[in-house]
PDB file of C-alpha atoms and ligand atoms in Angstrom:
ATOM      1  CA  MET V   1     -22.994 -38.710 -23.671  1.00  0.00           C
ATOM      2  CA  LYS V   2     -19.761 -39.653 -24.775  1.00  0.00           C
ATOM      3  CA  LEU V   3     -17.213 -40.429 -22.099  1.00  0.00           C
ATOM      4  CA  ALA V   4     -15.538 -37.130 -22.192  1.00  0.00           C
ATOM      5  CA  LYS V   5     -18.731 -35.330 -21.759  1.00  0.00           C
ATOM      6  CA  VAL V   6     -19.512 -37.468 -18.980  1.00  0.00           C
ATOM      7  CA  ILE V   7     -16.369 -36.578 -17.283  1.00  0.00           C
ATOM      8  CA  ALA V   8     -16.809 -32.908 -18.170  1.00  0.00           C
ATOM      9  CA  ALA V   9     -19.904 -33.153 -16.527  1.00  0.00           C
ATOM     10  CA  ALA V  10     -18.872 -34.870 -13.410  1.00  0.00           C
ATOM     11  CA  THR V  11     -15.967 -32.691 -13.360  1.00  0.00           C
ATOM     12  CA  ALA V  12     -18.496 -29.261 -13.489  1.00  0.00           C
ATOM     13  CA  ALA V  13     -20.207 -30.811 -10.771  1.00  0.00           C
ATOM     14  CA  THR V  14     -17.720 -31.520  -8.115  1.00  0.00           C
ATOM     15  CA  MET V  15     -16.367 -28.059  -8.853  1.00  0.00           C
ATOM     16  CA  LEU V  16     -19.882 -26.645  -7.774  1.00  0.00           C
ATOM     17  CA  LEU V  17     -19.743 -28.413  -4.981  1.00  0.00           C
ATOM     18  CA  ALA V  18     -16.568 -27.673  -3.660  1.00  0.00           C
ATOM     19  CA  ALA V  19     -16.838 -24.450  -4.791  1.00  0.00           C
ATOM     20  CA  PRO V  20     -16.135 -21.954  -2.146  1.00  0.00           C
ATOM     21  CA  VAL V  21     -19.201 -19.756  -0.671  1.00  0.00           C
ATOM     22  CA  MET V  22     -18.398 -16.753  -2.350  1.00  0.00           C
ATOM     23  CA  ALA V  23     -21.698 -16.913  -3.912  1.00  0.00           C
ATOM     24  CA  GLU V  24     -23.167 -16.132  -0.668  1.00  0.00           C
ATOM     25  CA  GLY V  25     -21.253 -12.588  -0.728  1.00  0.00           C
ATOM     26  CA  THR V  26     -18.852 -13.763   2.173  1.00  0.00           C
ATOM     27  CA  LEU V  27     -15.114 -14.449   1.557  1.00  0.00           C
ATOM     28  CA  LYS V  28     -14.199 -17.122   3.902  1.00  0.00           C
ATOM     29  CA  PHE V  29     -10.748 -16.963   5.355  1.00  0.00           C
ATOM     30  CA  ALA V  30      -8.509 -19.497   7.860  1.00  0.00           C
ATOM     31  CA  THR V  31      -5.631 -18.538   9.544  1.00  0.00           C
ATOM     32  CA  ASN V  32      -3.774 -19.372  12.504  1.00  0.00           C
ATOM     33  CA  PRO V  33      -3.596 -16.505  15.076  1.00  0.00           C
ATOM     34  CA  GLU V  34      -0.418 -17.530  16.422  1.00  0.00           C
ATOM     35  CA  PHE V  35       1.985 -15.284  14.595  1.00  0.00           C
ATOM     36  CA  PRO V  36       2.100 -11.639  15.875  1.00  0.00           C
ATOM     37  CA  PRO V  37       2.187  -8.885  14.181  1.00  0.00           C
ATOM     38  CA  PHE V  38       0.495 -10.817  11.486  1.00  0.00           C
ATOM     39  CA  GLU V  39      -2.523 -12.670  13.347  1.00  0.00           C
ATOM     40  CA  PHE V  40      -3.459 -12.938  16.647  1.00  0.00           C
ATOM     41  CA  ILE V  41      -6.136 -12.685  19.137  1.00  0.00           C
ATOM     42  CA  THR V  42      -7.196  -9.947  21.234  1.00  0.00           C
ATOM     43  CA  ALA V  43     -10.337  -8.564  22.952  1.00  0.00           C
ATOM     44  CA  GLU V  44     -11.554  -6.517  19.648  1.00  0.00           C
ATOM     45  CA  GLY V  45     -10.053  -6.996  16.521  1.00  0.00           C
ATOM     46  CA  VAL V  46     -10.646  -5.914  13.346  1.00  0.00           C
ATOM     47  CA  ILE V  47     -12.214  -9.450  12.327  1.00  0.00           C
ATOM     48  CA  ASP V  48     -14.357 -10.374  15.659  1.00  0.00           C
ATOM     49  CA  THR V  49     -11.268 -11.356  17.545  1.00  0.00           C
ATOM     50  CA  TYR V  50      -8.801 -11.570  15.301  1.00  0.00           C
ATOM     51  CA  ASP V  51      -6.258  -8.753  14.912  1.00  0.00           C
ATOM     52  CA  GLY V  52      -2.850  -7.939  12.748  1.00  0.00           C
ATOM     53  CA  ILE V  53      -1.507  -6.696   9.322  1.00  0.00           C
ATOM     54  CA  ASP V  54      -2.934  -9.901   7.824  1.00  0.00           C
ATOM     55  CA  MET V  55      -6.653  -9.546   9.099  1.00  0.00           C
ATOM     56  CA  ALA V  56      -6.244  -5.517   8.088  1.00  0.00           C
ATOM     57  CA  ILE V  57      -5.615  -6.916   4.509  1.00  0.00           C
ATOM     58  CA  ALA V  58      -8.133  -9.726   4.529  1.00  0.00           C
ATOM     59  CA  LYS V  59     -10.812  -7.475   5.449  1.00  0.00           C
ATOM     60  CA  MET V  60      -9.762  -4.670   2.514  1.00  0.00           C
ATOM     61  CA  ILE V  61      -9.988  -7.289   0.164  1.00  0.00           C
ATOM     62  CA  ALA V  62     -13.338  -8.463   0.965  1.00  0.00           C
ATOM     63  CA  GLU V  63     -14.422  -4.649   1.289  1.00  0.00           C
ATOM     64  CA  ASP V  64     -12.921  -3.472  -2.364  1.00  0.00           C
ATOM     65  CA  ASN V  65     -14.715  -6.723  -3.695  1.00  0.00           C
ATOM     66  CA  ASP V  66     -18.042  -5.674  -2.063  1.00  0.00           C
ATOM     67  CA  MET V  67     -17.970  -9.116   0.622  1.00  0.00           C
ATOM     68  CA  GLU V  68     -18.389  -9.679   4.008  1.00  0.00           C
ATOM     69  CA  VAL V  69     -15.322 -11.068   5.324  1.00  0.00           C
ATOM     70  CA  SER V  70     -15.296 -14.141   7.817  1.00  0.00           C
ATOM     71  CA  MET V  71     -12.075 -15.425   9.483  1.00  0.00           C
ATOM     72  CA  GLU V  72     -11.782 -19.116  10.978  1.00  0.00           C
ATOM     73  CA  SER V  73      -9.064 -19.982  13.428  1.00  0.00           C
ATOM     74  CA  LEU V  74      -6.711 -23.568  12.583  1.00  0.00           C
ATOM     75  CA  GLU V  75      -3.536 -25.457  13.325  1.00  0.00           C
ATOM     76  CA  PHE V  76      -1.006 -23.893  10.673  1.00  0.00           C
ATOM     77  CA  ASP V  77      -0.475 -27.485   9.398  1.00  0.00           C
ATOM     78  CA  SER V  78      -4.193 -27.844   8.820  1.00  0.00           C
ATOM     79  CA  LEU V  79      -4.667 -24.677   6.629  1.00  0.00           C
ATOM     80  CA  LEU V  80      -4.165 -25.873   3.166  1.00  0.00           C
ATOM     81  CA  VAL V  81      -5.928 -28.997   3.125  1.00  0.00           C
ATOM     82  CA  ALA V  82      -9.013 -27.093   4.600  1.00  0.00           C
ATOM     83  CA  LEU V  83      -8.419 -24.969   1.410  1.00  0.00           C
ATOM     84  CA  GLN V  84      -8.286 -28.028  -0.603  1.00  0.00           C
ATOM     85  CA  ASN V  85     -11.335 -29.629   1.193  1.00  0.00           C
ATOM     86  CA  GLY V  86     -13.521 -26.471   0.304  1.00  0.00           C
ATOM     87  CA  GLN V  87     -13.833 -25.730   3.762  1.00  0.00           C
ATOM     88  CA  VAL V  88     -12.641 -21.657   3.183  1.00  0.00           C
ATOM     89  CA  ASP V  89     -11.798 -19.700   0.336  1.00  0.00           C
ATOM     90  CA  ALA V  90      -8.512 -18.168   1.347  1.00  0.00           C
ATOM     91  CA  ILE V  91      -5.503 -18.459   3.606  1.00  0.00           C
ATOM     92  CA  ILE V  92      -3.966 -15.278   5.271  1.00  0.00           C
ATOM     93  CA  ALA V  93      -1.416 -16.497   7.646  1.00  0.00           C
ATOM     94  CA  GLY V  94       1.910 -14.613   6.684  1.00  0.00           C
ATOM     95  CA  MET V  95       2.746 -18.131   4.683  1.00  0.00           C
ATOM     96  CA  THR V  96       5.443 -18.377   3.012  1.00  0.00           C
ATOM     97  CA  ILE V  97       5.124 -19.011  -1.041  1.00  0.00           C
ATOM     98  CA  THR V  98       7.152 -22.002  -1.662  1.00  0.00           C
ATOM     99  CA  ASP V  99       7.283 -24.159  -4.755  1.00  0.00           C
ATOM    100  CA  GLU V 100       6.274 -27.177  -2.328  1.00  0.00           C
ATOM    101  CA  ARG V 101       3.063 -25.143  -1.249  1.00  0.00           C
ATOM    102  CA  LYS V 102       2.528 -24.248  -4.528  1.00  0.00           C
ATOM    103  CA  GLU V 103       2.039 -28.169  -6.139  1.00  0.00           C
ATOM    104  CA  ALA V 104      -1.149 -27.881  -3.429  1.00  0.00           C
ATOM    105  CA  VAL V 105      -2.532 -24.451  -3.838  1.00  0.00           C
ATOM    106  CA  ASP V 106      -2.088 -21.345  -6.010  1.00  0.00           C
ATOM    107  CA  PHE V 107      -1.114 -18.104  -4.341  1.00  0.00           C
ATOM    108  CA  CYS V 108      -1.927 -14.511  -5.181  1.00  0.00           C
ATOM    109  CA  ILE V 109       1.068 -12.086  -5.542  1.00  0.00           C
ATOM    110  CA  PRO V 110       2.908 -11.329  -2.557  1.00  0.00           C
ATOM    111  CA  TYR V 111       2.236  -8.871  -0.113  1.00  0.00           C
ATOM    112  CA  TYR V 112       5.353  -8.989   2.120  1.00  0.00           C
ATOM    113  CA  THR V 113       8.681  -9.705   2.081  1.00  0.00           C
ATOM    114  CA  ALA V 114      10.444 -11.615   5.419  1.00  0.00           C
ATOM    115  CA  THR V 115      13.207 -13.575   6.184  1.00  0.00           C
ATOM    116  CA  GLN V 116      14.082 -16.500   8.998  1.00  0.00           C
ATOM    117  CA  VAL V 117      16.451 -14.810  11.730  1.00  0.00           C
ATOM    118  CA  MET V 118      17.735 -16.591  14.871  1.00  0.00           C
ATOM    119  CA  ILE V 119      16.310 -15.704  18.547  1.00  0.00           C
ATOM    120  CA  VAL V 120      19.018 -16.181  21.124  1.00  0.00           C
ATOM    121  CA  LYS V 121      20.121 -15.070  24.571  1.00  0.00           C
ATOM    122  CA  GLU V 122      21.278 -11.611  24.807  1.00  0.00           C
ATOM    123  CA  ASP V 123      25.258 -12.962  26.011  1.00  0.00           C
ATOM    124  CA  SER V 124      24.972 -15.828  22.835  1.00  0.00           C
ATOM    125  CA  ASP V 125      28.018 -16.392  21.014  1.00  0.00           C
ATOM    126  CA  ILE V 126      25.849 -17.475  17.721  1.00  0.00           C
ATOM    127  CA  THR V 127      26.832 -14.617  15.111  1.00  0.00           C
ATOM    128  CA  CYS V 128      25.787 -16.643  11.983  1.00  0.00           C
ATOM    129  CA  ALA V 129      23.805 -20.022  10.951  1.00  0.00           C
ATOM    130  CA  ALA V 130      26.813 -21.875  11.039  1.00  0.00           C
ATOM    131  CA  ASP V 131      27.186 -21.432  15.015  1.00  0.00           C
ATOM    132  CA  MET V 132      24.099 -23.222  15.597  1.00  0.00           C
ATOM    133  CA  ALA V 133      25.881 -26.607  14.550  1.00  0.00           C
ATOM    134  CA  ASP V 134      26.789 -27.709  17.969  1.00  0.00           C
ATOM    135  CA  LYS V 135      23.415 -26.049  19.644  1.00  0.00           C
ATOM    136  CA  LYS V 136      19.943 -26.574  21.058  1.00  0.00           C
ATOM    137  CA  ILE V 137      17.805 -25.137  18.112  1.00  0.00           C
ATOM    138  CA  CYS V 138      13.956 -25.150  18.443  1.00  0.00           C
ATOM    139  CA  VAL V 139      11.784 -24.346  15.159  1.00  0.00           C
ATOM    140  CA  ILE V 140       7.814 -24.472  14.950  1.00  0.00           C
ATOM    141  CA  GLN V 141       5.937 -27.413  13.353  1.00  0.00           C
ATOM    142  CA  GLY V 142       5.436 -26.891   9.625  1.00  0.00           C
ATOM    143  CA  TYR V 143       7.199 -23.215   9.481  1.00  0.00           C
ATOM    144  CA  THR V 144       9.800 -22.149   6.847  1.00  0.00           C
ATOM    145  CA  GLY V 145      12.086 -22.237   9.804  1.00  0.00           C
ATOM    146  CA  GLU V 146      11.824 -25.822  10.120  1.00  0.00           C
ATOM    147  CA  ILE V 147      12.387 -26.467   6.782  1.00  0.00           C
ATOM    148  CA  CYS V 148      15.341 -24.161   6.568  1.00  0.00           C
ATOM    149  CA  VAL V 149      16.952 -25.817   9.923  1.00  0.00           C
ATOM    150  CA  ASN V 150      16.183 -29.493   8.318  1.00  0.00           C
ATOM    151  CA  GLU V 151      18.059 -28.653   5.111  1.00  0.00           C
ATOM    152  CA  MET V 152      21.243 -27.172   6.800  1.00  0.00           C
ATOM    153  CA  GLY V 153      21.326 -30.539   8.569  1.00  0.00           C
ATOM    154  CA  TYR V 154      21.253 -29.554  12.140  1.00  0.00           C
ATOM    155  CA  PRO V 155      19.362 -31.601  14.264  1.00  0.00           C
ATOM    156  CA  TYR V 156      16.140 -29.329  16.354  1.00  0.00           C
ATOM    157  CA  GLU V 157      12.957 -30.040  18.169  1.00  0.00           C
ATOM    158  CA  ALA V 158       9.350 -28.598  16.977  1.00  0.00           C
ATOM    159  CA  PHE V 159       6.839 -26.861  18.922  1.00  0.00           C
ATOM    160  CA  LYS V 160       3.532 -26.204  17.910  1.00  0.00           C
ATOM    161  CA  LYS V 161       3.266 -22.665  18.904  1.00  0.00           C
ATOM    162  CA  GLY V 162       6.140 -19.662  18.391  1.00  0.00           C
ATOM    163  CA  THR V 163       5.616 -18.621  22.347  1.00  0.00           C
ATOM    164  CA  GLU V 164       6.322 -22.372  23.319  1.00  0.00           C
ATOM    165  CA  ALA V 165       9.905 -22.502  21.324  1.00  0.00           C
ATOM    166  CA  VAL V 166      10.398 -18.701  22.699  1.00  0.00           C
ATOM    167  CA  MET V 167       9.638 -20.226  25.984  1.00  0.00           C
ATOM    168  CA  GLU V 168      12.261 -22.751  25.850  1.00  0.00           C
ATOM    169  CA  LEU V 169      14.490 -20.158  25.480  1.00  0.00           C
ATOM    170  CA  VAL V 170      13.221 -18.167  27.899  1.00  0.00           C
ATOM    171  CA  ASN V 171      13.975 -20.847  30.062  1.00  0.00           C
ATOM    172  CA  GLY V 172      17.323 -21.819  29.236  1.00  0.00           C
ATOM    173  CA  LYS V 173      16.847 -25.199  27.728  1.00  0.00           C
ATOM    174  CA  CYS V 174      17.684 -24.379  23.548  1.00  0.00           C
ATOM    175  CA  ASP V 175      19.775 -21.854  22.541  1.00  0.00           C
ATOM    176  CA  VAL V 176      18.327 -20.531  19.488  1.00  0.00           C
ATOM    177  CA  VAL V 177      14.547 -20.255  17.539  1.00  0.00           C
ATOM    178  CA  VAL V 178      14.385 -19.937  14.277  1.00  0.00           C
ATOM    179  CA  ILE V 179      11.403 -18.206  13.361  1.00  0.00           C
ATOM    180  CA  ASP V 180      10.228 -15.103  10.394  1.00  0.00           C
ATOM    181  CA  SER V 181      11.582 -11.529  11.260  1.00  0.00           C
ATOM    182  CA  ALA V 182       8.930  -9.283  12.648  1.00  0.00           C
ATOM    183  CA  THR V 183       7.629 -12.153  14.435  1.00  0.00           C
ATOM    184  CA  ALA V 184      11.002 -12.324  15.720  1.00  0.00           C
ATOM    185  CA  ALA V 185      10.912  -8.584  16.528  1.00  0.00           C
ATOM    186  CA  LYS V 186       7.606  -8.855  18.590  1.00  0.00           C
ATOM    187  CA  TYR V 187       9.115 -11.732  20.856  1.00  0.00           C
ATOM    188  CA  VAL V 188      12.210 -10.058  21.155  1.00  0.00           C
ATOM    189  CA  SER V 189       9.848  -6.952  22.485  1.00  0.00           C
ATOM    190  CA  ASP V 190       7.687  -9.087  24.939  1.00  0.00           C
ATOM    191  CA  ASN V 191      10.662 -11.157  26.673  1.00  0.00           C
ATOM    192  CA  GLU V 192      13.948  -9.733  28.486  1.00  0.00           C
ATOM    193  CA  GLY V 193      17.172 -10.689  27.742  1.00  0.00           C
ATOM    194  CA  LEU V 194      16.513 -11.740  24.298  1.00  0.00           C
ATOM    195  CA  LYS V 195      18.274 -10.573  20.474  1.00  0.00           C
ATOM    196  CA  ILE V 196      17.736 -11.127  17.022  1.00  0.00           C
ATOM    197  CA  VAL V 197      20.988 -12.562  15.316  1.00  0.00           C
ATOM    198  CA  GLU V 198      20.397 -12.103  11.293  1.00  0.00           C
ATOM    199  CA  ASP V 199      22.290 -14.168   8.302  1.00  0.00           C
ATOM    200  CA  ALA V 200      21.076 -12.760   5.010  1.00  0.00           C
ATOM    201  CA  GLU V 201      23.598 -15.576   3.586  1.00  0.00           C
ATOM    202  CA  ALA V 202      21.873 -18.331   5.185  1.00  0.00           C
ATOM    203  CA  PHE V 203      18.612 -17.360   5.207  1.00  0.00           C
ATOM    204  CA  GLU V 204      16.843 -16.134   1.831  1.00  0.00           C
ATOM    205  CA  ALA V 205      14.483 -13.778   1.453  1.00  0.00           C
ATOM    206  CA  GLU V 206      10.629 -15.111   1.441  1.00  0.00           C
ATOM    207  CA  GLU V 207       7.545 -13.466   0.469  1.00  0.00           C
ATOM    208  CA  TYR V 208       4.326 -13.928   1.985  1.00  0.00           C
ATOM    209  CA  GLY V 209       1.286 -14.880  -0.372  1.00  0.00           C
ATOM    210  CA  ILE V 210      -2.584 -15.647   0.345  1.00  0.00           C
ATOM    211  CA  ALA V 211      -3.146 -19.434  -0.749  1.00  0.00           C
ATOM    212  CA  ILE V 212      -6.478 -20.044  -2.778  1.00  0.00           C
ATOM    213  CA  ALA V 213      -7.504 -23.296  -3.690  1.00  0.00           C
ATOM    214  CA  LYS V 214      -6.149 -24.746  -7.273  1.00  0.00           C
ATOM    215  CA  GLY V 215      -9.124 -23.829  -9.833  1.00  0.00           C
ATOM    216  CA  HIS V 216      -9.946 -20.475  -8.945  1.00  0.00           C
ATOM    217  CA  GLU V 217      -8.248 -18.083 -11.028  1.00  0.00           C
ATOM    218  CA  ASP V 218     -11.160 -15.709 -11.157  1.00  0.00           C
ATOM    219  CA  LEU V 219     -10.630 -15.261  -7.160  1.00  0.00           C
ATOM    220  CA  VAL V 220      -6.824 -14.841  -7.703  1.00  0.00           C
ATOM    221  CA  GLU V 221      -7.522 -12.209 -10.140  1.00  0.00           C
ATOM    222  CA  LYS V 222      -9.896 -10.454  -7.785  1.00  0.00           C
ATOM    223  CA  ILE V 223      -7.462 -10.522  -4.865  1.00  0.00           C
ATOM    224  CA  ASN V 224      -4.403  -9.618  -6.831  1.00  0.00           C
ATOM    225  CA  ALA V 225      -5.935  -6.656  -8.385  1.00  0.00           C
ATOM    226  CA  SER V 226      -6.855  -6.028  -4.652  1.00  0.00           C
ATOM    227  CA  ILE V 227      -3.254  -6.164  -3.231  1.00  0.00           C
ATOM    228  CA  GLU V 228      -1.704  -4.295  -6.367  1.00  0.00           C
ATOM    229  CA  LYS V 229      -3.739  -1.209  -5.135  1.00  0.00           C
ATOM    230  CA  PHE V 230      -2.973  -1.509  -1.627  1.00  0.00           C
ATOM    231  CA  LEU V 231       0.871  -2.199  -2.362  1.00  0.00           C
ATOM    232  CA  GLU V 232       1.071   0.754  -4.766  1.00  0.00           C
ATOM    233  CA  ASP V 233      -1.076   3.364  -2.239  1.00  0.00           C
ATOM    234  CA  GLY V 234       1.086   2.274   0.340  1.00  0.00           C
ATOM    235  CA  THR V 235      -1.803   0.618   2.666  1.00  0.00           C
ATOM    236  CA  ILE V 236       0.071  -2.491   3.229  1.00  0.00           C
ATOM    237  CA  ALA V 237       3.269  -0.969   4.247  1.00  0.00           C
ATOM    238  CA  ALA V 238       1.334   1.854   6.389  1.00  0.00           C
ATOM    239  CA  LEU V 239       0.007  -1.502   8.149  1.00  0.00           C
ATOM    240  CA  ALA V 240       2.974  -2.725   8.888  1.00  0.00           C
ATOM    241  CA  VAL V 241       4.406  -0.064  10.181  1.00  0.00           C
ATOM    242  CA  GLU V 242       1.317   0.628  12.399  1.00  0.00           C
ATOM    243  CA  TYR V 243       1.563  -2.958  13.554  1.00  0.00           C
ATOM    244  CA  THR V 244       5.114  -2.885  15.050  1.00  0.00           C
ATOM    245  CA  GLU V 245       5.286   0.451  15.895  1.00  0.00           C
ATOM    246  CA  ALA V 246       1.828  -0.047  18.407  1.00  0.00           C
ATOM    247  CA  GLU V 247       3.705  -2.786  19.903  1.00  0.00           C
ATOM    248  CA  ALA V 248       6.980  -0.502  20.558  1.00  0.00           C
ATOM    249  CA  ASP V 249       4.133   2.183  22.211  1.00  0.00           C
ATOM    250  CA  ALA V 250       2.585  -0.602  24.160  1.00  0.00           C
ATOM    251  CA  ASP V 251       6.150  -2.004  25.313  1.00  0.00           C
ATOM    252  CA  ALA V 252       7.368   2.150  26.509  1.00  0.00           C
ATOM    253  CA  GLU V 253       4.877   2.595  28.482  1.00  0.00           C
TER     254      GLU V 253
HETATM  255  N1  LIG R   1       6.283 -18.076   6.951  1.00  0.00           N
HETATM  256  C1  LIG R   1       6.278 -18.992   7.851  1.00  0.00           C
HETATM  257  C2  LIG R   1       5.665 -20.095   6.821  1.00  0.00           C
HETATM  258  O1  LIG R   1       5.533 -19.916   5.836  1.00  0.00           O
HETATM  259  C3  LIG R   1       5.635 -19.253   9.238  1.00  0.00           C
HETATM  260  C4  LIG R   1       4.053 -18.464   8.874  1.00  0.00           C
HETATM  261  C5  LIG R   1       3.268 -18.613  10.219  1.00  0.00           C
HETATM  262  O2  LIG R   1       3.767 -19.231  10.689  1.00  0.00           O
HETATM  263  N2  LIG R   1       2.086 -18.300  10.201  1.00  0.00           N
HETATM  264  O3  LIG R   1       6.211 -21.105   7.395  1.00  0.00           O
END
C-alpha cells in the first residue's frame, strides 16, 4: 500500500474506534448538573434524575432521531475532554460557544442566548462592571464568567460550583458573583437579600450550543435539524418559560 493509503486506512480505523456509540441507537450526552435551570439533579427528572431545560432538549433531540438518550455527569472542566476521548457523543451544559472552545470541538447551532450578570447583596453599591474594580469577586472555574473577569483584569477567586460562590456572597466573604443570567436569577430567588446587576456594555451576549467531537458532521447536521425545528415551533422558548416559572411558583408557595 502507498503511504497515503496506509495513513488513510489508519485514520479510518481510528475514526471507527473513536466513533460514538450512536450505532447502538443511543445518543450519549454528558453535562455538569450544577447549572439550574438548565441542568440539575432532582428526585425524578426528564432523564433519570437529570432535570432542566437542557435535559428536556437532549431528550427531544434523541426522540426526534429515533434514538435512546443517556446522560452522564462530569465536572464542567472535563466535558470537552470526554467528547474528544469518544466517551460521549455530545455535551449539553449551558455551554457558551466561544472561539477557543471551537478550536477543540464543533458546536451545533445556538439554542439559547444569555449574558453574564453580577449577583450582589441588595444593599450593594455596585451598579456596573467597573464598580467591581476594588471589590472581592467570585467566579466559577472554567465558566465564561471567569474569562470575562479575567479579561477585565480584576483579581478574583474561582469556585468549583455556583452554589459555593453564592454562599461566599451570602456569608459576606465576597462582594459579587459573576455568572450566567438565568442561573443568577435562580440563585437570587433561592437566597434572601440578593439582587442582580446587569451591564450590557461590559458583558456581551453569549450563545449556548451543543458540542460534538470534531469530524462528526453527520451528527451535527441531525442535531441542527432538530434544534431548528424546536426553535421554530416554540418548544425551546416554552421550556425556558416552564423551567423559570416552575421556580417562581415554588418560591411563591
Ligand atoms: N455559559 C457558561 C460557560 O459556558 C457556564 C456554563 C455552565 O456552567 N454550565 O462557561
